[in-house]
Every structure is written in C-alpha cells, then in structure tokens.
XYZ file of C-alpha atoms in Angstrom:
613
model
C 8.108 -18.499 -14.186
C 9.762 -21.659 -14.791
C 13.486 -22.182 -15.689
C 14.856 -24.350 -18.593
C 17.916 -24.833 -19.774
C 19.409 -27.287 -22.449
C 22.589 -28.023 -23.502
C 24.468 -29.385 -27.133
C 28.470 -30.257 -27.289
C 31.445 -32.196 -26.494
C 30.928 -32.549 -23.029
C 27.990 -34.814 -20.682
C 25.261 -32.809 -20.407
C 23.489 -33.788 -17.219
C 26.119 -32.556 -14.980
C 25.727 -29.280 -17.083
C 22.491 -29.656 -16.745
C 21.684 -30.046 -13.050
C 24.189 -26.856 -12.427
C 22.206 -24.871 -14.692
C 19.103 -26.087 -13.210
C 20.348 -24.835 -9.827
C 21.334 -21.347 -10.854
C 17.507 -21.194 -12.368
C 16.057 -22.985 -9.289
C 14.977 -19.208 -8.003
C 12.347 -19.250 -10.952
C 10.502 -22.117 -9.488
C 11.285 -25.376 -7.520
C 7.708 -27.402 -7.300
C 9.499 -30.087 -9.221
C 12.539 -30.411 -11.406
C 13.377 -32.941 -14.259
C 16.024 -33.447 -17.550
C 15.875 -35.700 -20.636
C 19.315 -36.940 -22.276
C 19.438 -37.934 -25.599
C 22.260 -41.001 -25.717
C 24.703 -41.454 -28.348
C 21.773 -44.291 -29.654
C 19.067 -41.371 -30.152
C 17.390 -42.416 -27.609
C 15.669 -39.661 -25.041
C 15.642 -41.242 -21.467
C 13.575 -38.393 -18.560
C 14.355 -38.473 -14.865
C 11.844 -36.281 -13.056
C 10.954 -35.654 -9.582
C 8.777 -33.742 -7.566
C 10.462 -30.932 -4.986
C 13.987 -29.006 -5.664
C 16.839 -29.838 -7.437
C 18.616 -31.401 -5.359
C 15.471 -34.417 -4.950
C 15.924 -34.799 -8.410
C 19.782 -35.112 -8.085
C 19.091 -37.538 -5.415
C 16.436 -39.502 -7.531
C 18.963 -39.583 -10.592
C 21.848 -41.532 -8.170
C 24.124 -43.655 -10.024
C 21.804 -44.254 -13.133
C 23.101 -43.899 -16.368
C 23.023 -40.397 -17.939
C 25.279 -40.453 -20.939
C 24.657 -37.846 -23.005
C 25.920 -34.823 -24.805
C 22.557 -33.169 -25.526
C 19.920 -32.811 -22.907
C 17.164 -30.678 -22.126
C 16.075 -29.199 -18.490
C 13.651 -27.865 -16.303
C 12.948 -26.410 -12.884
C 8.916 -25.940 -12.514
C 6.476 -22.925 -10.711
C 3.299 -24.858 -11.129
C 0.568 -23.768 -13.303
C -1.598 -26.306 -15.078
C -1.798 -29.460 -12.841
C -0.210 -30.053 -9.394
C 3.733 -30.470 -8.140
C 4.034 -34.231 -9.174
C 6.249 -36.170 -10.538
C 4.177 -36.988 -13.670
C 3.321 -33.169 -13.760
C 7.379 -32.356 -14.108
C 8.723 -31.683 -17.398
C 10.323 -32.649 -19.815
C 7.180 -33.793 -21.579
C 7.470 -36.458 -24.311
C 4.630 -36.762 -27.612
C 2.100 -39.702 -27.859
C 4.609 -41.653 -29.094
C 7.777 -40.962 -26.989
C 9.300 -39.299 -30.104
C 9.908 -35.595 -28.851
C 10.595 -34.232 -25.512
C 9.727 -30.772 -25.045
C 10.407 -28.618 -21.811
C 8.291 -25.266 -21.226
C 8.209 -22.047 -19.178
C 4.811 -19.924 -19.939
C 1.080 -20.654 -20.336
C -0.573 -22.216 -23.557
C -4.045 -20.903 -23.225
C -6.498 -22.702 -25.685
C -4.315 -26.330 -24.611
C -7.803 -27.836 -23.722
C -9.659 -27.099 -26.883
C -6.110 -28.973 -28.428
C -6.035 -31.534 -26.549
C -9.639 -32.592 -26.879
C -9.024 -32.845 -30.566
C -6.081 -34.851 -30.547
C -8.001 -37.438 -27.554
C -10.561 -37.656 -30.307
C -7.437 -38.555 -32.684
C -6.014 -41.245 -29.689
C -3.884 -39.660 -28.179
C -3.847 -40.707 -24.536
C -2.189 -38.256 -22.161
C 0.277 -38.714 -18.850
C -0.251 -35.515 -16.756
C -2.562 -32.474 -16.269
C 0.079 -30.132 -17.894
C -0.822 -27.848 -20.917
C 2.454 -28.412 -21.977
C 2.397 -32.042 -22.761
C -0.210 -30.972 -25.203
C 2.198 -28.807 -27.133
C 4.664 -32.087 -27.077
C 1.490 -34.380 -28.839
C 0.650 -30.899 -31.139
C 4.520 -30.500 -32.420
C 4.841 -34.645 -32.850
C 1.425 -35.263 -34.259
C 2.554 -32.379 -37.597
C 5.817 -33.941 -37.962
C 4.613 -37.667 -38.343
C 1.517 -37.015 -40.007
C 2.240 -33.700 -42.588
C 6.240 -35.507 -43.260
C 7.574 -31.866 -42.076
C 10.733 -31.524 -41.098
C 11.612 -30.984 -37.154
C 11.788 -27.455 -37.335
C 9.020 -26.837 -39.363
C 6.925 -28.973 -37.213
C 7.624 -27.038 -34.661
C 6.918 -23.886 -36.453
C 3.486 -24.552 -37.648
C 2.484 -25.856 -34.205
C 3.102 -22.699 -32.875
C 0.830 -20.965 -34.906
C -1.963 -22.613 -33.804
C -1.316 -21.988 -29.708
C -2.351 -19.023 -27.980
C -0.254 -17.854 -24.962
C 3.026 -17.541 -23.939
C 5.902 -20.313 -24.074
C 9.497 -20.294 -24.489
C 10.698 -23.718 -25.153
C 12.813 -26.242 -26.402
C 12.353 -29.571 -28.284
C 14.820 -32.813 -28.626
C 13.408 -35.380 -31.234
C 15.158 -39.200 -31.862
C 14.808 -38.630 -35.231
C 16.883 -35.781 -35.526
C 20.353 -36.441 -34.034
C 22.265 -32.934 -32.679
C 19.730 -31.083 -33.110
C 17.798 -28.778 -30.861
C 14.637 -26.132 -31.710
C 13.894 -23.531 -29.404
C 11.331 -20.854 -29.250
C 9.693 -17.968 -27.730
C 6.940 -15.689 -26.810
C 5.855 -13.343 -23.823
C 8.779 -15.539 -21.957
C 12.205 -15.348 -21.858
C 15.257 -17.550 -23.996
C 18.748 -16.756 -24.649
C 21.163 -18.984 -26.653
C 24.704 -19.213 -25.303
C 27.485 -19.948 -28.203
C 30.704 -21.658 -26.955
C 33.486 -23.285 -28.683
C 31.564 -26.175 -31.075
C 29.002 -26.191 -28.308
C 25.514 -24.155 -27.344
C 23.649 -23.317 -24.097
C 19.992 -22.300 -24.189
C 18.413 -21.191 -20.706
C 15.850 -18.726 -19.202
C 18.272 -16.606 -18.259
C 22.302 -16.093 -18.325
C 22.991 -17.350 -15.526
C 23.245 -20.778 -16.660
C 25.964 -19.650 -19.332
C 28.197 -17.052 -18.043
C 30.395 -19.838 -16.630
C 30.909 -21.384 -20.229
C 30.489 -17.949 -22.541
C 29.911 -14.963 -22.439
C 28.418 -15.003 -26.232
C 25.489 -15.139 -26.017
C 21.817 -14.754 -28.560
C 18.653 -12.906 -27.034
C 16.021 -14.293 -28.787
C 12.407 -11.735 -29.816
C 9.322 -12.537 -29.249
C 7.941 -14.765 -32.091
C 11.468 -16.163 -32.832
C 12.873 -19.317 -32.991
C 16.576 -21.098 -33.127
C 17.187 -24.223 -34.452
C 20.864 -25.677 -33.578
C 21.320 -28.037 -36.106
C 24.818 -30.157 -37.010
C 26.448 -27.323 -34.385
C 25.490 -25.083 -36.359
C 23.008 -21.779 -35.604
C 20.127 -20.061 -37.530
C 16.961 -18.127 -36.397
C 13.649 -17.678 -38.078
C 10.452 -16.501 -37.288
C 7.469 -18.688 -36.762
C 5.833 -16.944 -40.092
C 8.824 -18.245 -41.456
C 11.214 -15.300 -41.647
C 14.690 -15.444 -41.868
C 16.631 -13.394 -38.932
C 20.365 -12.431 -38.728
C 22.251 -14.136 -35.514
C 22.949 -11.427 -33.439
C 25.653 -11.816 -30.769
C 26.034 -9.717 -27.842
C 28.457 -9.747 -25.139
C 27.329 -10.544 -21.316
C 28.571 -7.750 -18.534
C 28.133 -10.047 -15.440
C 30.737 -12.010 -13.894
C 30.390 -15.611 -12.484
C 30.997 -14.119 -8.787
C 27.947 -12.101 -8.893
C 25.849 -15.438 -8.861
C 27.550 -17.002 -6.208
C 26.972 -16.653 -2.675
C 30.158 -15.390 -1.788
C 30.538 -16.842 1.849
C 26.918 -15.680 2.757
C 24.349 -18.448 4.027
C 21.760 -16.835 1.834
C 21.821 -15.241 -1.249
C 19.002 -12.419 0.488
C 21.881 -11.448 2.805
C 24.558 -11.141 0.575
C 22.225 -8.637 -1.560
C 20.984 -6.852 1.558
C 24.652 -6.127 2.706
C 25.494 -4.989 -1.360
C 23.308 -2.801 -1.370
C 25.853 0.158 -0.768
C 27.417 -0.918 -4.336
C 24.474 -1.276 -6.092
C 23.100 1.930 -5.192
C 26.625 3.444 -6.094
C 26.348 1.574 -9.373
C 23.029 2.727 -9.858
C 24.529 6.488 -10.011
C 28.021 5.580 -12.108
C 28.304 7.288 -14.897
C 25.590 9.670 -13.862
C 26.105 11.442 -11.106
C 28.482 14.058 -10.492
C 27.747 16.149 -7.363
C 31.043 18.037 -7.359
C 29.670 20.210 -10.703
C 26.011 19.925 -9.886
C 25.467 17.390 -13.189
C 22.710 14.463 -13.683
C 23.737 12.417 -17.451
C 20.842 9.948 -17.972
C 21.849 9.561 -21.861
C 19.119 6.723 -22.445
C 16.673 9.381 -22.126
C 18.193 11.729 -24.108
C 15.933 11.385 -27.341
C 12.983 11.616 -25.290
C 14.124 14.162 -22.920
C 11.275 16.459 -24.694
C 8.291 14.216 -23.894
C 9.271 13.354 -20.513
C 9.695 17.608 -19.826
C 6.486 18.449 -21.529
C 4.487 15.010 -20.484
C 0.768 15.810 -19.339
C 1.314 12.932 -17.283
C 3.564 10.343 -15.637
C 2.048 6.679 -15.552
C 4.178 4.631 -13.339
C 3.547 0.754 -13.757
C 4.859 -2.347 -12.104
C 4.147 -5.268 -10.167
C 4.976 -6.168 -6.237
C 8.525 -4.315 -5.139
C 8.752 -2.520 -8.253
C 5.025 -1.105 -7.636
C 6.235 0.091 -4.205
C 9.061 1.678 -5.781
C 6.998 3.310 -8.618
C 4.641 4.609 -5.470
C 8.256 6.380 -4.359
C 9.196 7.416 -7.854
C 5.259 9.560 -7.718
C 6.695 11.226 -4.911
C 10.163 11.620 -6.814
C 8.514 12.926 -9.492
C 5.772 15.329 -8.301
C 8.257 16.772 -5.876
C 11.162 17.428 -7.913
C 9.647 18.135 -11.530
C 6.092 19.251 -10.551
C 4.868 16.333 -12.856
C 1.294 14.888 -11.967
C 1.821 11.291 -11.636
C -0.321 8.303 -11.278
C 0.832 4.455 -10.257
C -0.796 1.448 -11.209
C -0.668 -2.239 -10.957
C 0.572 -3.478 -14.580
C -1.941 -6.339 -13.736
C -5.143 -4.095 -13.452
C -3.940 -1.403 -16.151
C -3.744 -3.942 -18.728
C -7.188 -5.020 -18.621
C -8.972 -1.712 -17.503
C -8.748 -0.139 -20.681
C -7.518 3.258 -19.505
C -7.506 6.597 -20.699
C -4.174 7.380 -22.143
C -2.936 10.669 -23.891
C -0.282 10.384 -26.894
C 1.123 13.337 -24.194
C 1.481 11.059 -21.421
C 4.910 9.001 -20.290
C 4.526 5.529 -19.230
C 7.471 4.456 -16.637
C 7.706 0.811 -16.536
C 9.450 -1.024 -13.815
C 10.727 -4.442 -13.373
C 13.744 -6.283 -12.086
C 13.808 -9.080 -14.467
C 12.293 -7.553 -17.675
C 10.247 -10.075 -18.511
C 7.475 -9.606 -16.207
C 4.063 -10.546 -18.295
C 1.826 -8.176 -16.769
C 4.081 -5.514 -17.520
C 5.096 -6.568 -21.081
C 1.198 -6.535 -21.563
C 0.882 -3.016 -20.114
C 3.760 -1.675 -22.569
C 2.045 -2.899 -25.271
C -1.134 -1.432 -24.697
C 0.359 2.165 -24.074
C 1.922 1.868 -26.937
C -0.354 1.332 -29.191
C -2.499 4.317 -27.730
C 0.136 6.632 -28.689
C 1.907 6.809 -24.960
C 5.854 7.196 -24.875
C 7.397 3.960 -22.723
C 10.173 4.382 -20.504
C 11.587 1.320 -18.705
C 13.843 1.445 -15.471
C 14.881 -2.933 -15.360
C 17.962 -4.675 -13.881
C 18.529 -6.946 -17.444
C 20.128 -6.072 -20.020
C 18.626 -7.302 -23.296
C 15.290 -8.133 -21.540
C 12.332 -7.886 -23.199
C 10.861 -5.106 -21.379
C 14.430 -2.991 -22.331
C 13.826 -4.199 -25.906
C 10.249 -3.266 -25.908
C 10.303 0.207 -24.294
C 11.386 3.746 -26.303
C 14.448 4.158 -24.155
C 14.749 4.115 -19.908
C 17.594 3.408 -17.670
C 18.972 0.452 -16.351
C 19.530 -0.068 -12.570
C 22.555 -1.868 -12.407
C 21.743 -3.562 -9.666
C 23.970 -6.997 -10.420
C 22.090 -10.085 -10.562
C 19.404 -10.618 -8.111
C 18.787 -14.345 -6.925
C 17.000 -14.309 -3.812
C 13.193 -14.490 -4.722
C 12.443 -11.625 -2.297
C 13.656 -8.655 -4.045
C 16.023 -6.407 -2.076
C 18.872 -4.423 -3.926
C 17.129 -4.283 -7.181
C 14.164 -2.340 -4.929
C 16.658 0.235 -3.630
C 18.134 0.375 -7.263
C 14.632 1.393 -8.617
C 14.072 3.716 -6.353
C 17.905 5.484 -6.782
C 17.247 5.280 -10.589
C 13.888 6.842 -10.450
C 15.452 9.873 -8.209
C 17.821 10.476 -11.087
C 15.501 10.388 -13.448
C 13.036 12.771 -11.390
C 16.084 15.328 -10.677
C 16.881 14.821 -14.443
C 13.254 15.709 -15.618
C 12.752 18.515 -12.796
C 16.219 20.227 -13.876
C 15.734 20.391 -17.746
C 12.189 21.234 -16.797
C 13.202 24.312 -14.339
C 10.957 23.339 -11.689
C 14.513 23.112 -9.786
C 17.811 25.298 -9.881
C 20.930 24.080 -10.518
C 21.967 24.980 -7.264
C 19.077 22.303 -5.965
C 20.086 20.076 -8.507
C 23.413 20.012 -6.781
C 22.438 19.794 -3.380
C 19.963 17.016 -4.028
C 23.038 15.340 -5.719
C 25.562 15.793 -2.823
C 22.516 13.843 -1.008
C 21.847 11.036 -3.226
C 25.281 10.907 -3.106
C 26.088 10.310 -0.040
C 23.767 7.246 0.756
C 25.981 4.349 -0.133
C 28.135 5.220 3.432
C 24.939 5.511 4.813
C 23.914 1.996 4.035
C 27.034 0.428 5.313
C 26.299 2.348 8.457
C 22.637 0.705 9.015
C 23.927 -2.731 7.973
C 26.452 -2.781 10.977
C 23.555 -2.706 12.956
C 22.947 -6.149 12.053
C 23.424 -7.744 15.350
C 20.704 -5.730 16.966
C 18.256 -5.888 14.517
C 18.790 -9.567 14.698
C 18.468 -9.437 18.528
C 14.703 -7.866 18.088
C 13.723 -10.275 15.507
C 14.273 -12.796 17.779
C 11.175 -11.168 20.000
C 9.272 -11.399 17.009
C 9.308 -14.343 15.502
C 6.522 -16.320 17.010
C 4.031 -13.757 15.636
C 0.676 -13.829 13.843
C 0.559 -10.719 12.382
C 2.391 -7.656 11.882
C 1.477 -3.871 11.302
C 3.896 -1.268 9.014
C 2.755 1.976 9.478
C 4.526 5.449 7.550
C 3.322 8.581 6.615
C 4.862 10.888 3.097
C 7.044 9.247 1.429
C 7.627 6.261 4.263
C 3.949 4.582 3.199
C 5.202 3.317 0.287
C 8.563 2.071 2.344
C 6.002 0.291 5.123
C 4.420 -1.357 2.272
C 7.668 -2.996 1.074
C 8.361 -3.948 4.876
C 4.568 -5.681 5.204
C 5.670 -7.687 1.767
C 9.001 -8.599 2.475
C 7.731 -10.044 6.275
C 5.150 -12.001 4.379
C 7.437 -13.488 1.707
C 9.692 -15.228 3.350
C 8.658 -15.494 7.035
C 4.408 -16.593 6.309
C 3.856 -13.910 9.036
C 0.516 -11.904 7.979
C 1.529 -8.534 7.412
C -0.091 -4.844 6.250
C 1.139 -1.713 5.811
C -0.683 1.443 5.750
C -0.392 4.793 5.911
C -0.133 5.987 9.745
C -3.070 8.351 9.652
C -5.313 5.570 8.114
C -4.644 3.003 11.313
C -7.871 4.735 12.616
C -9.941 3.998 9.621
C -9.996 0.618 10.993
C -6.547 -1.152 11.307
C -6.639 0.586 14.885
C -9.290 -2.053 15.824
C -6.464 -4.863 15.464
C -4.240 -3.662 17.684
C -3.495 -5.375 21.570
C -0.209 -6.647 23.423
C 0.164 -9.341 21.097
C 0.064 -7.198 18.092
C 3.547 -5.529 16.936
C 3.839 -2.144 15.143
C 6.926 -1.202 13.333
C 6.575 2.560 12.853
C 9.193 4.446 9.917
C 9.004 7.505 12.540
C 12.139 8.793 11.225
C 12.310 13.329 11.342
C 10.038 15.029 8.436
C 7.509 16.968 7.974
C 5.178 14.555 8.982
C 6.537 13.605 12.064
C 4.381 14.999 15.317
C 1.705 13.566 12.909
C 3.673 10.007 13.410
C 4.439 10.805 16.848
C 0.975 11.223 17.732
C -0.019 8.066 15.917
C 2.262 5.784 17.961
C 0.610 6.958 21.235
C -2.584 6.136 20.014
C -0.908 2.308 19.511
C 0.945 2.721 23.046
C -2.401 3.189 24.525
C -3.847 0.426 23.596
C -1.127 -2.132 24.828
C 0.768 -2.728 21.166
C 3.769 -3.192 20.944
C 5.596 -0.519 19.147
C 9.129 -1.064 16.589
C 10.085 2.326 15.720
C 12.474 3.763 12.760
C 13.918 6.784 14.081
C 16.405 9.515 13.027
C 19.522 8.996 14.915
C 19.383 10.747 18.803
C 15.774 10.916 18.314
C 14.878 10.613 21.778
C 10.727 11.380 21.801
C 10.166 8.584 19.190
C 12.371 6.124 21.548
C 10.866 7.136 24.863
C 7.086 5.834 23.769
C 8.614 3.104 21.450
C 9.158 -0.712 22.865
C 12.321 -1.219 20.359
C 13.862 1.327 18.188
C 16.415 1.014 15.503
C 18.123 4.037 14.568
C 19.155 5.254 10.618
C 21.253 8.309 9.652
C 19.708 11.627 8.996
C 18.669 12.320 5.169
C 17.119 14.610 2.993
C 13.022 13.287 3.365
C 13.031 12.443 -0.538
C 16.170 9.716 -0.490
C 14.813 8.701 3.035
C 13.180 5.367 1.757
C 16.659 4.537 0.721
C 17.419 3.960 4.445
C 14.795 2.686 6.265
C 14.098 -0.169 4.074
C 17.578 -1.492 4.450
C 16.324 -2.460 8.363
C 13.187 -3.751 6.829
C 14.671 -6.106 5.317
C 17.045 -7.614 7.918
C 14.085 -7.951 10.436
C 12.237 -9.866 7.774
C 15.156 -12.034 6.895
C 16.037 -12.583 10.633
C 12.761 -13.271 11.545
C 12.340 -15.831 8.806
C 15.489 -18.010 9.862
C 14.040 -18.231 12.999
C 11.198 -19.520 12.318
C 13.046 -21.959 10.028
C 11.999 -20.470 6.372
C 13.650 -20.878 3.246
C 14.010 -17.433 2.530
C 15.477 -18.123 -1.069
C 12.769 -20.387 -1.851
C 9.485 -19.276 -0.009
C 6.713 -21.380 -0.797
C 4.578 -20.610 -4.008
C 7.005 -17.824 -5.180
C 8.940 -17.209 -8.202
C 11.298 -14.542 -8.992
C 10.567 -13.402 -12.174
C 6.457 -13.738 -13.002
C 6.596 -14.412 -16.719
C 2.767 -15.730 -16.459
C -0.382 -14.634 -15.695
C-alpha cells in the first residue's frame, strides 16, 4: 500500500520527486524518504519518519542535485514508522538503493543466509533484504544490473513492485512488479515510474502498465521490458483519460468533500454511454461476449473488500431483484483461503476502486482456475484487476484521493444496477417496459444528489451534537443494511468514533442492550416496504432514552415525530434508494471528524488502495 515514484531526465528530480510523493501520500504516510543519484554517481537518501511534508522539512536547504532519483511514501508493514525503517533502502555496501511497495514473504529465511555471509543490516524492513539479495548477485556472479535484479527476483516469494538505482550504472533505472502496482510514464527524453498515474499526468500522458512478473529497465533513455524468466515483451503505450484537475482539490479543504459534493457527476458518468431512458435501452458492451454466462449463471459470487463489499451486499439485492439470479457476497479476504465450492456455471463479480486490491487479485485467480467466469466493476483503467478479469465495467468514477472511499462507492453501486437491469432484461425476468421505468429512475438520481448535498449546513449543524461521542449505532432494514454498514465504516475511518451497523430487526438480538441517552442511533427510515417494521424499531430505541438520527423520505412526518434529528432525502424507487441516503452518511462522518480535529484524508493506519495482505 505504499507509493513510489522515481524519476530519469533533464530536469532535478527531487522537486519532481517530493510532488509525486504528495499526490501518492494517500497510499501511506508512516514515513516518507528519496535517494538522488548526483551527476558524480553517487546515491545520497534523506528519510524521515511522518508525512511528506516532515520529510520536505528535514531535506531544508541541503543539497539535492540530481536528475535521477527514486521515492517513497510508506504504510508500514515489516518494522515500525522510523526513520531507519523509511525507504529507500541501500545494499551492504551502499551500492544500490532500492524503494518497495508489497510484502517479500520468505525475507527472513534470506536474510539469515546473507547475516551468515556478513551482511549486517540497518532496519527491520523486509525490503532492505531484497536491496543486500539484488547487490550481493551483481558483485559476486559479475551480472549485469538488470540481470541482477532479475535473478533475485526469482528467488523471493511475495509481492513487490519496485525500483533500483545502482552507482555503477549511470542513467539507468530497473523496475519491477508483482501482485502490486507500476506504471512507466514516457516524456520527451525523460521517464516517470510511480504506483499510480497520478504522479505523471502532469508531465505525460504516455504512459506503460507494466504485468505481473514484468520488468523495465530504462537504460541510456532508452526503454525495454522483459520478464523475470527472461522474456522479451513489446513496449506497449497507452494513452491516460484523466486530467490534472481531477487530482486537485479544486478550492475544497479536503479532497473527501470535493468527492462527496461530485458525486452527482460521477454517478452521471457512471451511466454515459449506457443509459438511455427515453427508448427504454441499457448498452453495457464490456459484457457483451459474456452476456450468455452472466444470463444462464447458476450463480452470482460477488467479492470485494471494505466499501466495495458493502456495495457488492447492494449489487445481491440488485441482482436477485431485477434478474432473479441467486447471489452470494463474500469477503475476497476469506474466499481466497476457504477453498470454496465453485461451478464452471457460476459468475464471479469482482469489485474494487483501485484494481489492485491483493485480496481480490487472489480471489480472481482462484475462480479462475476452477473454471468460474470473472467479471470486474473497478474505477482504473489498465489495473490489474481490469487486466485480469474476462470483461466487467468500469465505474468512471474520476480519481478518488481521499482514503475513505465515497464517489467510487456510489459508482459501484450505479454500475452494478446497470449491470443487474442489463442481466434481468436479456434474461426476461423484466419487461422492457420495467426496463424503462427502472431507467427513468436511475436516471434521475444525479438531481437528486445535488438536492441532499445542499443540505450541507444542517447536516453539519447535527454533527456538531455528535462529535464528542463514544460510539455510534447504524441501523437499516432491505436494501438500507448494507447502506448502515457503509455509514458505521465511514464514522470509524476518519472520526475514531466506534461504530456498528446492523440490520434494524437484529438490534434485539443484542445490540438493544447498548443502547441509553448517551448512545446515538442513526436510523435509514426512509418509505419501503419495510418501513412500520423500522418505525417500530425506533420506538423500541426511544424507549429506552437513545437518542435517535433518522433518514426519512421527504414530509415524512411519523418517522420525525419519534426521531431526535431527522435529515430528509428525496423519494426513490427502494432499489436506487442506497444511492441517496449514503450521500448524508457521509457528510455527518466527515463533519463529525473535523470537529473532533481528524485528518480525514489521512486517518491513522489507513491506506487507500490495500495492495498487501
């Protein structure tokens, strides 16, 4: 879940550097650190523990002359947020420097054999014992850079994308990856390597996604790509979409509020292209070859992790509802391991902002190879969860920065109605006539949106009742659990408030026990089928002193007489519902995090994209 990024070219490259660093600080910021390689061939690290900007800070006036460097932003795995734990590593002899985002598994049984070889080590990191691996091959077999770096690779187990500077080897850089993500930028006489694009799409828009098992050594300005079994591969360049605005904050104090409030275009973008309500029509042409298995699957498998798991839990809904599909929804991190029964006959729907979540990746694999037919539904083009599935649909949500994931949730969930409508339609579990009016519907949310997110001011206003404390209760019934699941986890990201959701009918299976006046209960109480049910539950709370937050349908007046606080949404169809209420969700979360004084970019121990175990 770290972020590197490295830079060869004309120009210094620790201001490049530092900027890149910042635009991949969302991927971890327990420490930070670069290594320049001076027009002498001579690799000089500046590390620090904390963000960015303490390394900026620690760097000052020094000397940082340089036009190739290396960079890193760190999410802590093997050994403590230090400053000798930051990367960029260096070999036993200060020859290499090597910087590292993923998990080198046997690094102890390595490292062991190189202490018994002398080689004395500077931090707890497995990755410094990939730096000693890669240097210890190139001085003692006389290989060359590249091909030191190559056969090193063959002998770890895990995941790892990284890249290498050597003093011996002047303009040259080596790069690799597997299970985490690396794409090569291509200027004019100049390259960018990073996590992800974000780093690049101010200098290029050329850019190299590099496979799993591949590796790109930038030699003399010049690029090639090889396997680590040795393989020749073709340079491939694509073309980036995004534009250099859609990282930027745009005038907003966080980048979670300027993605809550676009959340009416990225739910419109979502259905471009594929949506046209006016002649009852659904296009989803990435499914189009597999149109047949998803009509006649025995099964629908939803996977994901976090957000995207709540959102698969909305897409079962979706799914059973709409094309009378039975559906199941797992955690990508239990399916993977469970060994599961899985029917060539079955679809597997993958979900995942980034693409590149491990757990995921791992679960696509293992599908696969039982015969399954993957579908993915990701925000990242060229990721390696859009690479590795048969086909899906992208969410085209825009880039997502802030680590608590808002627009690309509503995204999923848009994209999986589609889909759902799509499947039900060619299936004829629905008419075209439904088809349509379910589209008019869908439809008609991004206005919707815009509406709730006026209400700002007063959500803001109840937050600040809140934000003192302890613990929180989501309750929701049909398809508003999965909705006051995503509340409980968005509170608990960025405000450290302990939160649950459950279902409302389950609060007296033992949640009910919890509840007094210091206890607050937001309730999605909004008008469906379920609601006297809902209603009936929220007396039972009122009773017992807690303090009720209510979602209701707009001129709902029942729900607001036994409620302490109510926020109001639009009416909707039940199934696009979720679409809604989490919009309110997530400004109470975010409100009652700056309160309290949270960085709700940054929250403690989080990542955005979980390319690790």
């Amino acid at each position: 879940m770290c972020g590197i990024v490295a830079y060869m070219g004309d120009r210094q490259a620790a201001p490049l550097l530092i900027k890149g660093l910042k635009r991949l600080e969302y991927r971890g910021y327990d420490s930070a650190g670069i290594a320049i390689m001076n027009d002498e061939q001579q690799i000089t690290a500046y590390k620090k523990a904390g963000k960015v900007a303490d390394l900026e800070a620690n760097i000052g006036d020094q000397d940082t002359q340089g036009h190739l460097g290396i960079g890193h932003t760190r999410w802590a795995t093997h050994g403590e947020p230090n400053d000798r734990n930051a990367h960029p590593h260096f070999g036993h002899n200060g020859l290499l420097a090597l910087v590292h985002n993923g998990i080198i598994e046997n690094y102890q049984t390595i490292k062991t054999q190189l202490q018994n070889k002398g080689h004395q080590f500077l931090s707890d990191t497995d990755t410094e014992v990939l730096t000693h691996l890669i240097e210890y091959i190139y001085t003692e077999q006389q290989v060359s850079f590249e091909e030191a770096v190559r056969l090193a690779l063959n002998e770890v187990h895990g995941a790892y994308a990284i890249v290498v500077l050597s003093k011996k080897d002047k303009d040259t850089l080596v790069a690799a990856r597997k299970g985490s993500p690396l794409v090569v930028g291509v200027g004019n006489n100049e390259f960018f390597l990073a996590s992800d694009a974000s780093p690049i799409i101010e200098h290029t828009k050329s850019v190299v996604y590099l496979n799993d098992g591949e590796m790109a050594c930038i030699r003399d300005r010049k690029l090639s790509i090889q396997t680590i079994h040795n393989e020749k591969k073709d340079v491939k360049i694509h073309q980036l979409e995004m534009e250099l605005e859609a990282i930027e904050k745009g005038g907003f104090e966080h980048f979670m509020l300027k993605e809550i409030w676009e959340q009416p275009r990225s739910i419109a973008d979502s259905m471009r292209g594929r949506v046209r309500s006016d002649i009852g029509k659904i296009q989803m042409g990435g499914l189009l070859e597999y149109q047949f298995k998803l009509v006649n699957a025995r099964r629908i498998l939803i996977i994901g992790c976090g957000t995207s798991w709540h959102a698969g839990l909305i897409g079962e809904y979706l799914f059973e509802e709409f094309a009378r599909t039975p559906v199941e929804v797992e955690y990508a991190s239990e399916f993977r391991y469970r060994d599961p029964v899985i029917y060539p006959e079955d679809v597997v729907i993958a979900i995942s902002q980034s693409g590149e979540t491990a757990d995921t990746l791992a679960a696509i694999e293992m599908a696969k190879e039982k015969g399954a037919t993957i579908l993915g539904v990701c925000n990242v083009i060229g990721s390696s969860i859009a690479r590795a599935t048969h086909a899906g649909a992208y969410t085209h949500a825009g880039p997502e920065i802030g680590v608590a994931s808002t627009k690309a949730f509503t995204a999923q969930v848009t994209v999986l109605a589609q889909m759902a409508l799509w499947t039900g339609y060619r299936k004829g579990a629905i008419s075209r006539t439904q088809l349509q009016n379910n589209l008019v519907e869908l439809e008609s949310i991004p206005p919707l949106v815009e509406k709730i997110l006026q209400t700002e001011a007063h959500i803001r206003d109840i937050a600040a009742k809140f934000c003192d404390a302890r613990n929180f209760l989501y309750l929701g019934r049909g398809y508003q659990f999965p909705v006051a699941l995503e509340g409980a986890l968005k509170l608990k990201e960025i405000s450290y408030i302990h939160a649950e959701g459950y279902p409302a009918a389950e609060m007296k299976h033992g949640p009910i026990a919890l509840i007094d006046e210091e206890m607050p209960v937001v309730f999605i109480a909004t008008q469906n089928a379920q609601y006297e049910k809902v209603i009936s539950n929220m007396q039972e709370v009122k009773s017992r002193k807690g303090v009720i937050i209510a979602l209701v349908t707009e001129g709902d007046v029942q729900a607001a007489e036994i409620a302490n606080y109510v926020i109001e949404v639009p009416p909707v169809q039940e199934a696009f519902a979720p679409l809604l209420t989490s919009i309110p969700l997530q400004l109470l979360a975010y409100h009652i995090a700056i309160l309290r004084g949270c960085n709700v970019d940054q929250p403690r121990n989080l990542a955005k994209s979980v390319t690790v175990e």
